[in-house]
XYZ file of N, CA and C in Angstrom:
588
model
N -26.393 27.811 -15.413
C -25.452 27.134 -14.530
C -25.214 27.886 -13.190
N -25.435 26.994 -11.873
C -24.644 27.529 -11.082
C -23.696 27.222 -10.490
N -22.869 28.080 -9.390
C -21.993 28.095 -8.945
C -21.676 27.430 -7.683
N -20.658 26.407 -8.106
C -20.424 25.548 -6.797
C -19.722 26.306 -5.670
N -20.526 26.331 -4.181
C -19.944 27.079 -3.248
C -19.720 25.940 -2.057
N -18.773 26.254 -1.079
C -18.982 25.527 0.069
C -17.344 25.024 0.237
N -17.232 23.892 0.918
C -15.881 23.444 1.410
C -15.344 23.108 0.275
N -14.099 23.151 -0.083
C -13.049 22.518 -1.147
C -13.607 20.958 -1.108
N -13.680 20.492 -2.366
C -13.834 18.944 -2.501
C -12.203 18.560 -2.887
N -12.157 17.093 -2.468
C -11.045 16.544 -2.366
C -10.864 15.770 -3.918
N -10.500 16.932 -4.720
C -10.573 16.668 -6.240
C -9.261 15.525 -6.568
N -8.294 15.390 -6.015
C -7.216 14.488 -6.317
C -7.469 13.050 -5.962
N -7.902 12.292 -6.534
C -7.792 11.038 -5.874
C -7.168 10.169 -6.493
N -6.208 9.411 -5.985
C -5.229 8.992 -6.298
C -5.431 7.385 -5.923
N -5.231 6.464 -7.020
C -5.499 5.009 -7.086
C -4.021 4.362 -7.398
N -3.845 3.068 -6.508
C -2.540 2.187 -7.126
C -2.655 1.748 -8.581
N -1.232 1.417 -9.093
C -1.158 1.053 -10.479
C -2.063 -0.200 -10.788
N -2.886 0.303 -12.113
C -3.766 -0.760 -12.287
C -2.825 -2.061 -12.848
N -2.246 -2.191 -13.358
C -1.253 -3.658 -13.508
C -1.383 -4.511 -12.451
N -1.088 -3.957 -11.266
C -1.173 -4.898 -10.149
C -2.478 -5.918 -10.252
N -3.328 -5.330 -10.179
C -4.675 -5.924 -10.364
C -4.636 -6.955 -11.578
N -4.211 -6.450 -12.750
C -4.436 -7.359 -13.714
C -3.307 -8.737 -13.878
N -1.829 -8.351 -12.963
C -0.851 -9.275 -13.046
C -1.314 -10.353 -11.770
N -2.095 -9.876 -10.839
C -2.440 -10.660 -9.826
C -3.700 -11.833 -10.277
N -4.796 -11.075 -10.834
C -5.644 -12.011 -11.188
C -5.244 -13.083 -12.296
N -3.858 -12.720 -13.271
C -3.716 -13.452 -14.396
C -2.783 -14.663 -13.692
N -2.284 -14.348 -12.338
C -1.485 -15.212 -11.637
C -2.332 -16.263 -10.806
N -3.419 -15.707 -10.288
C -4.463 -16.954 -9.623
C -4.992 -17.714 -10.449
N -5.652 -16.940 -11.700
C -6.044 -17.798 -12.748
C -5.299 -19.092 -13.403
N -3.627 -18.375 -13.501
C -2.834 -19.523 -13.858
C -2.314 -20.647 -12.984
N -2.618 -20.409 -11.686
C -2.434 -21.436 -10.800
C -3.884 -22.139 -10.711
N -4.435 -21.415 -10.406
C -5.893 -22.440 -10.101
C -6.613 -23.131 -11.223
N -6.688 -22.549 -12.301
C -7.372 -23.041 -13.520
C -7.074 -24.697 -13.608
N -5.767 -24.734 -13.861
C -5.015 -26.075 -14.109
C -5.139 -27.183 -12.602
N -5.188 -26.860 -11.414
C -5.462 -27.233 -10.063
C -6.822 -28.051 -10.495
N -7.868 -27.050 -10.583
C -9.238 -27.397 -10.549
C -9.430 -28.153 -11.605
N -9.029 -28.144 -12.790
C -9.250 -28.982 -13.740
C -8.768 -30.466 -13.585
N -7.865 -30.589 -13.001
C -7.183 -31.928 -12.535
C -7.978 -32.608 -11.404
N -8.363 -31.619 -10.215
C -8.919 -32.290 -9.316
C -10.831 -32.703 -10.045
N -11.199 -31.828 -10.751
C -12.412 -32.085 -11.390
C -12.390 -33.479 -11.937
N -11.316 -34.056 -12.779
C -10.858 -34.879 -13.992
C -10.906 -36.107 -12.745
N -10.426 -36.033 -11.663
C -10.223 -37.184 -10.749
C -11.210 -37.293 -9.855
N -12.077 -36.226 -9.543
C -13.408 -36.524 -9.094
C -14.696 -36.919 -9.360
N -14.937 -36.360 -10.430
C -16.222 -36.534 -11.174
C -16.637 -37.792 -11.396
N -15.500 -38.677 -11.987
C -15.769 -40.240 -12.024
C -16.395 -40.866 -10.998
N -15.954 -40.481 -9.797
C -16.124 -40.966 -8.659
C -17.351 -40.570 -7.872
N -17.707 -39.666 -8.374
C -19.256 -38.827 -7.988
C -18.705 -37.780 -6.545
N -17.391 -37.637 -6.444
C -16.983 -36.951 -5.409
C -16.492 -35.483 -5.717
N -17.251 -34.518 -6.712
C -16.614 -33.682 -6.764
C -17.497 -32.173 -6.096
N -18.371 -32.656 -5.502
C -18.805 -31.300 -4.713
C -17.991 -30.792 -3.674
N -16.975 -31.255 -2.775
C -16.234 -30.696 -2.059
C -15.057 -29.943 -3.046
N -14.861 -30.650 -4.217
C -13.818 -29.384 -5.151
C -14.355 -28.263 -5.542
N -15.972 -28.279 -5.656
C -16.723 -27.353 -6.278
C -16.747 -25.829 -5.023
N -16.952 -26.482 -3.856
C -16.786 -25.885 -2.832
C -15.804 -25.106 -2.626
N -14.655 -25.747 -2.656
C -13.467 -25.170 -2.736
C -13.348 -24.235 -3.424
N -13.681 -24.412 -4.567
C -13.439 -23.634 -5.885
C -14.264 -22.237 -5.581
N -15.577 -22.510 -5.080
C -16.275 -21.142 -4.966
C -15.607 -20.368 -3.683
N -15.294 -20.943 -2.680
C -14.649 -19.976 -1.731
C -13.160 -19.465 -2.110
N -12.357 -19.908 -3.041
C -11.330 -19.384 -3.919
C -11.813 -18.169 -4.676
N -12.915 -18.395 -5.374
C -13.495 -17.352 -5.979
C -13.998 -16.176 -5.165
N -14.794 -16.460 -4.254
C -15.005 -15.483 -3.196
C -13.772 -14.848 -2.966
N -12.553 -15.552 -2.345
C -11.858 -14.756 -1.734
C -11.134 -13.953 -2.705
N -11.075 -14.238 -4.186
C -10.184 -13.300 -5.101
C -11.443 -12.387 -5.228
N -12.520 -12.243 -5.269
C -13.468 -11.506 -5.743
C -13.664 -10.051 -4.658
N -13.267 -10.727 -3.291
C -13.107 -9.908 -2.323
C -11.769 -9.130 -2.367
N -10.741 -9.978 -2.634
C -9.160 -8.712 -3.140
C -9.799 -7.908 -4.270
N -10.194 -8.338 -5.514
C -10.416 -7.249 -6.231
C -11.197 -6.221 -5.787
N -12.534 -6.567 -4.967
C -13.102 -5.245 -4.462
C -12.332 -4.334 -3.783
N -11.188 -5.121 -2.868
C -10.690 -4.254 -2.000
C -9.599 -3.412 -2.571
N -8.903 -3.991 -3.721
C -8.214 -3.303 -4.513
C -8.459 -1.901 -5.404
N -10.118 -2.499 -5.920
C -10.363 -1.462 -6.606
C -11.128 -0.038 -5.605
N -11.078 -0.221 -4.085
C -11.544 0.634 -3.708
C -10.446 1.392 -2.798
N -9.224 0.625 -3.002
C -8.034 1.678 -2.120
C -7.990 2.777 -3.174
N -7.665 3.830 -2.114
C -7.292 5.193 -2.964
C -7.066 6.199 -1.642
N -6.276 7.252 -2.201
C -5.841 8.326 -1.079
C -6.637 9.735 -2.149
N -7.161 10.460 -1.022
C -7.685 11.580 -1.364
C -6.884 12.609 -0.705
N -6.548 13.719 -1.560
C -5.858 14.917 -1.361
C -6.106 16.123 -1.762
N -6.060 17.274 -1.116
C -6.387 18.511 -1.371
C -5.651 19.425 -0.688
N -5.554 20.789 -0.642
C -5.127 21.695 0.132
C -5.701 21.850 1.797
N -6.511 20.952 1.750
C -7.219 20.838 3.164
C -6.941 19.798 4.199
N -6.549 18.796 3.201
C -5.807 17.677 4.177
C -5.852 16.320 3.174
N -5.588 15.267 3.887
C -5.270 14.181 3.314
C -6.239 12.802 3.917
N -6.783 11.905 2.860
C -7.673 10.840 3.482
C -7.102 9.637 2.661
N -7.264 8.401 3.304
C -6.919 7.113 2.928
C -7.685 6.157 3.345
N -8.393 5.399 1.807
C -8.848 4.167 2.299
C -7.912 3.056 1.879
N -7.960 2.026 2.952
C -6.972 1.016 2.749
C -7.841 -0.332 2.066
N -6.987 -1.354 1.883
C -7.219 -2.455 1.288
C -8.465 -3.039 1.552
N -8.360 -3.061 3.357
C -9.650 -3.300 3.733
C -10.669 -2.776 4.242
N -10.733 -1.281 3.763
C -12.221 -0.418 3.766
C -11.832 0.681 5.085
N -10.530 0.433 5.815
C -10.826 1.315 7.011
C -10.589 2.624 6.208
N -10.738 3.654 6.497
C -11.065 5.175 6.361
C -9.982 6.206 7.233
N -8.734 6.442 6.922
C -8.200 7.280 7.977
C -8.280 9.359 7.170
N -8.777 9.879 7.951
C -8.258 11.390 7.491
C -7.625 11.992 8.215
N -6.799 13.085 7.707
C -5.820 14.019 8.692
C -6.055 15.300 8.003
N -6.398 16.635 8.614
C -6.324 17.696 7.972
C -5.243 17.989 8.141
N -4.977 19.078 7.066
C -3.511 19.984 6.778
C -2.659 20.383 7.919
N -3.839 20.757 9.021
C -3.170 21.135 9.999
C -2.169 20.448 11.080
N -2.802 19.089 10.534
C -2.119 17.940 11.642
C -0.894 17.392 11.013
N -0.339 17.809 9.083
C 0.445 17.433 8.932
C 1.823 18.099 9.105
N 2.559 17.593 9.573
C 3.755 18.457 9.984
C 4.849 18.278 8.745
N 4.904 17.133 8.161
C 6.099 17.096 7.098
C 5.652 16.078 5.943
N 6.593 16.033 4.819
C 6.244 14.552 3.905
C 7.680 14.342 3.776
N 7.832 13.094 3.633
C 9.297 12.617 3.645
C 9.452 11.570 2.420
N 9.953 12.073 1.403
C 10.230 11.297 0.234
C 11.693 10.861 -0.127
N 11.466 9.427 -0.250
C 12.723 8.579 -0.223
C 12.710 7.438 -1.452
N 14.227 7.143 -1.510
C 13.904 5.763 -1.962
C 14.420 4.534 -1.750
N 13.756 3.749 -1.374
C 14.087 2.418 -0.706
C 14.349 1.340 -1.449
N 15.487 0.886 -0.867
C 15.950 -0.757 -1.792
C 14.899 -1.795 -1.772
N 14.556 -2.465 -2.482
C 13.848 -3.653 -1.895
C 14.748 -4.825 -1.623
N 13.978 -5.561 -0.808
C 14.749 -7.015 -0.196
C 15.478 -7.579 -1.345
N 16.798 -7.965 -0.920
C 17.605 -8.566 -2.126
C 17.764 -8.399 -3.273
N 17.700 -6.851 -3.646
C 17.671 -6.454 -4.899
C 18.465 -5.156 -5.117
N 18.822 -4.708 -6.171
C 19.389 -3.387 -6.431
C 18.434 -2.405 -6.867
N 17.170 -2.578 -7.028
C 16.302 -1.903 -7.384
C 15.925 -1.203 -6.280
N 15.327 0.341 -6.615
C 14.477 1.048 -5.477
C 13.259 1.199 -5.695
N 12.337 1.433 -4.738
C 11.119 2.319 -5.300
C 11.021 3.449 -4.102
N 10.356 4.490 -5.141
C 9.844 5.597 -3.925
C 9.151 5.243 -3.182
N 9.116 6.059 -1.798
C 8.267 5.874 -0.451
C 7.691 7.371 -0.069
N 6.892 7.495 0.187
C 6.406 8.686 0.603
C 5.558 8.549 1.808
N 6.121 9.804 2.929
C 5.522 9.087 4.404
C 5.102 10.828 4.779
N 3.695 10.702 4.814
C 3.246 11.908 5.627
C 2.990 11.529 7.153
N 3.797 12.714 7.838
C 3.891 12.338 9.200
C 3.310 13.477 9.836
N 3.125 13.354 11.214
C 2.534 14.380 12.107
C 3.265 15.148 13.124
N 3.036 15.976 13.312
C 4.223 16.664 14.611
C 4.532 16.062 15.523
N 4.187 15.096 15.839
C 4.955 13.900 16.937
C 6.000 12.878 15.966
N 6.103 13.338 14.765
C 6.655 12.409 13.892
C 6.136 11.011 13.740
N 4.921 10.929 13.994
C 4.540 9.582 13.667
C 3.901 9.380 12.435
N 3.586 8.450 11.839
C 3.190 7.915 10.401
C 1.417 8.197 10.345
N 1.134 9.061 9.384
C -0.149 9.271 9.350
C -0.713 8.578 7.632
N 0.223 8.831 6.836
C -0.201 7.898 5.648
C 1.311 7.719 4.911
N 1.272 6.757 4.137
C 2.489 6.035 3.428
C 1.722 5.599 2.176
N 2.594 6.265 1.269
C 2.295 5.678 -0.341
C 3.771 4.843 -0.800
N 3.763 3.652 -1.067
C 4.715 2.965 -1.584
C 4.672 3.034 -2.849
N 6.277 2.724 -3.517
C 6.193 3.110 -4.957
C 5.833 1.742 -6.052
N 5.921 0.649 -5.157
C 5.334 -0.616 -5.665
C 3.734 -0.561 -5.919
N 2.990 0.458 -5.466
C 1.541 0.611 -5.697
C 1.293 1.861 -6.227
N 1.954 2.963 -5.822
C 1.573 4.560 -6.492
C 2.514 4.673 -7.266
N 2.227 5.742 -8.168
C 3.476 6.356 -9.082
C 3.943 7.469 -8.597
N 5.039 8.179 -8.835
C 5.766 8.981 -8.683
C 4.870 10.364 -8.952
N 4.040 10.101 -10.024
C 3.211 11.165 -10.177
C 2.291 11.777 -9.069
N 1.596 10.328 -8.752
C 0.767 10.303 -7.462
C 1.383 11.127 -6.270
N 2.520 10.604 -6.089
C 3.159 11.215 -4.674
C 3.988 12.496 -5.352
N 3.976 13.034 -5.833
C 4.328 14.398 -6.324
C 3.263 15.478 -6.260
N 1.825 14.757 -6.675
C 0.710 15.469 -6.435
C 0.052 15.723 -4.951
N 0.549 14.716 -3.590
C 0.513 14.863 -2.433
C 1.314 15.783 -2.258
N 2.543 15.874 -2.314
C 3.564 17.307 -1.988
C 2.695 18.294 -2.311
N 2.765 18.410 -3.483
C 1.943 19.732 -4.046
C 0.829 20.306 -3.600
N -0.292 19.396 -3.302
C -1.411 19.608 -2.522
C -1.431 19.799 -0.984
N -0.777 19.275 -0.428
C -0.600 19.480 0.988
C 0.247 20.819 1.724
N 1.386 20.942 0.580
C 2.227 21.983 1.060
C 2.775 22.360 2.250
N 3.198 20.989 2.699
C 3.780 21.005 3.958
C 5.219 20.891 3.644
N 6.216 21.106 4.573
C 7.567 21.346 4.412
C 7.843 19.914 3.910
N 8.831 19.235 2.747
C 9.252 18.167 2.391
C 10.666 17.756 2.817
N 11.163 16.520 2.989
C 12.386 16.444 3.398
C 12.524 15.300 2.197
N 13.515 15.583 1.240
C 13.935 14.597 0.378
C 15.032 14.219 0.598
N 15.165 13.077 0.795
C 16.139 11.820 1.094
C 17.228 11.852 -0.196
N 18.519 12.295 -0.139
C 19.283 12.588 -1.247
C 19.781 10.905 -1.842
N 20.073 10.195 -0.785
C 20.419 8.765 -1.303
C 19.380 7.683 -0.821
N 19.464 6.433 -1.858
C 18.861 5.329 -1.608
C 19.127 4.924 -0.145
N 17.929 4.465 0.458
C 18.245 3.723 1.891
C 17.629 2.236 1.952
N 18.288 1.307 2.746
C 17.726 -0.115 2.996
C 16.589 0.220 4.001
N 15.825 -1.130 4.242
C 15.159 -1.358 5.288
C 15.746 -1.254 6.750
N 16.619 -1.656 6.467
C 17.349 -1.545 7.878
C 18.060 -0.072 8.236
N 18.624 0.809 7.340
C 18.670 1.891 7.780
C 17.707 2.815 8.200
N 16.515 2.755 7.683
C 15.268 3.535 7.527
C 14.897 2.899 9.063
N 14.826 1.692 9.412
C 14.340 1.349 10.618
C 15.129 1.696 11.852
N 16.798 2.090 11.633
C 17.321 2.644 12.557
C 17.299 4.166 12.755
N 16.954 4.864 11.660
C 16.751 6.289 11.875
C 15.405 6.478 12.415
N 14.243 5.701 11.712
C 13.058 6.085 11.910
C 12.083 5.171 11.811
N 12.160 4.151 12.464
C 11.502 2.870 12.712
C 9.745 3.582 12.922
N 9.848 4.562 13.043
C 8.069 4.835 13.387
C 7.630 5.042 11.941
N 8.253 5.322 10.924
C 7.684 5.168 9.545
C 7.239 3.980 9.116
N 7.732 2.963 9.560
C 7.582 1.365 9.036
C 6.394 1.027 9.643
N 6.041 -0.026 8.582
C 4.629 -1.245 9.233
C 5.523 -2.019 10.116
N 4.337 -2.542 11.123
C 4.800 -3.540 12.468
C 5.712 -4.226 11.586
N 5.567 -5.231 10.610
C 6.191 -6.125 10.422
C 7.614 -5.821 9.917
N 7.657 -4.708 9.286
C 9.105 -4.365 8.822
C 9.712 -4.057 9.579
N 9.327 -3.530 10.675
C 9.999 -3.484 12.167
C 10.497 -4.332 12.631
N 9.439 -5.427 12.433
C 10.072 -6.902 13.230
C 10.804 -7.656 12.595
N 11.063 -7.512 11.153
C 12.095 -8.339 10.157
C 13.298 -7.592 10.813
N 13.377 -6.332 11.258
C 14.815 -5.717 11.315
C 15.055 -5.444 12.997
N 14.057 -5.980 13.352
C 14.441 -6.214 14.999
C 14.378 -4.852 15.833
N 13.911 -3.935 15.371
C 13.731 -2.771 16.381
C 12.218 -2.491 16.554
N 12.094 -2.092 17.784
C 10.852 -1.711 17.885
C 10.630 -0.143 17.858
N 9.288 0.390 17.680
C 9.030 1.751 17.329
C 9.350 2.610 18.865
N 9.325 2.428 19.777
C 9.497 3.146 21.034
C 11.486 3.521 20.960
N 11.978 3.012 20.347
C 13.498 3.481 20.367
C 13.741 4.422 19.217
N 12.862 5.136 18.996
C 13.206 6.193 17.754
C 13.796 7.295 18.187
N 14.349 8.180 17.364
C 14.452 9.644 17.847
C 13.990 10.330 16.695
N 13.072 11.343 17.082
C 12.352 11.703 16.156
C 13.318 13.103 15.608
N 14.490 13.666 16.263
C 15.503 14.369 15.710
C 16.325 13.698 14.521
N 16.029 12.375 13.940
C 17.155 11.766 13.189
C 16.839 12.426 11.829
N 18.389 12.277 11.457
C 18.048 12.991 10.267
C 18.398 12.073 9.036
N 17.320 12.114 8.286
C 17.186 11.060 7.206
C 18.395 11.683 5.956
N 18.593 13.090 6.035
C 19.359 13.346 4.825
C 21.102 13.148 4.901
N 21.368 12.418 6.242
C 22.357 12.153 6.470
C 23.407 13.391 6.578
């Protein structure tokens, strides 16, 4: 047996929760199966079922693309850096030298008292490099990122609302989340204390 040499492999592959795929697939089936059954029942006797078949094939193609996108989504992390392949296949990689800090906090869901953990890997300028949302990734996956990167960790002690996070660090949010709260990213203070 030979010894493996060379650069470190990104051995930690983190994937979204599998139950999300199952729930989404079942929801799509539960909605579209009766709809298409009724449409076929109405159109087959008239001989006009071909458009229904075309729409059904388009829906199935869209679902297949969504499943493939979900299955390919992952984060790779080790002590040399972090890479992410998003839902649409784009891959971004950042060496550990580019990682300035990791922010871990609990964010309230919209209109609910439940919170989800959020992990933000940030660069020296405070800009977001990688985000892991608790709706998609487990706490264990987030802990793996913290352990592997070895960057300074900011743990926010109290849960925050989206509005609070937007006020303190809007650059950590996606564009559509900033839009909801009406704050532009250029208004942020990179020295804002998330720990209050």
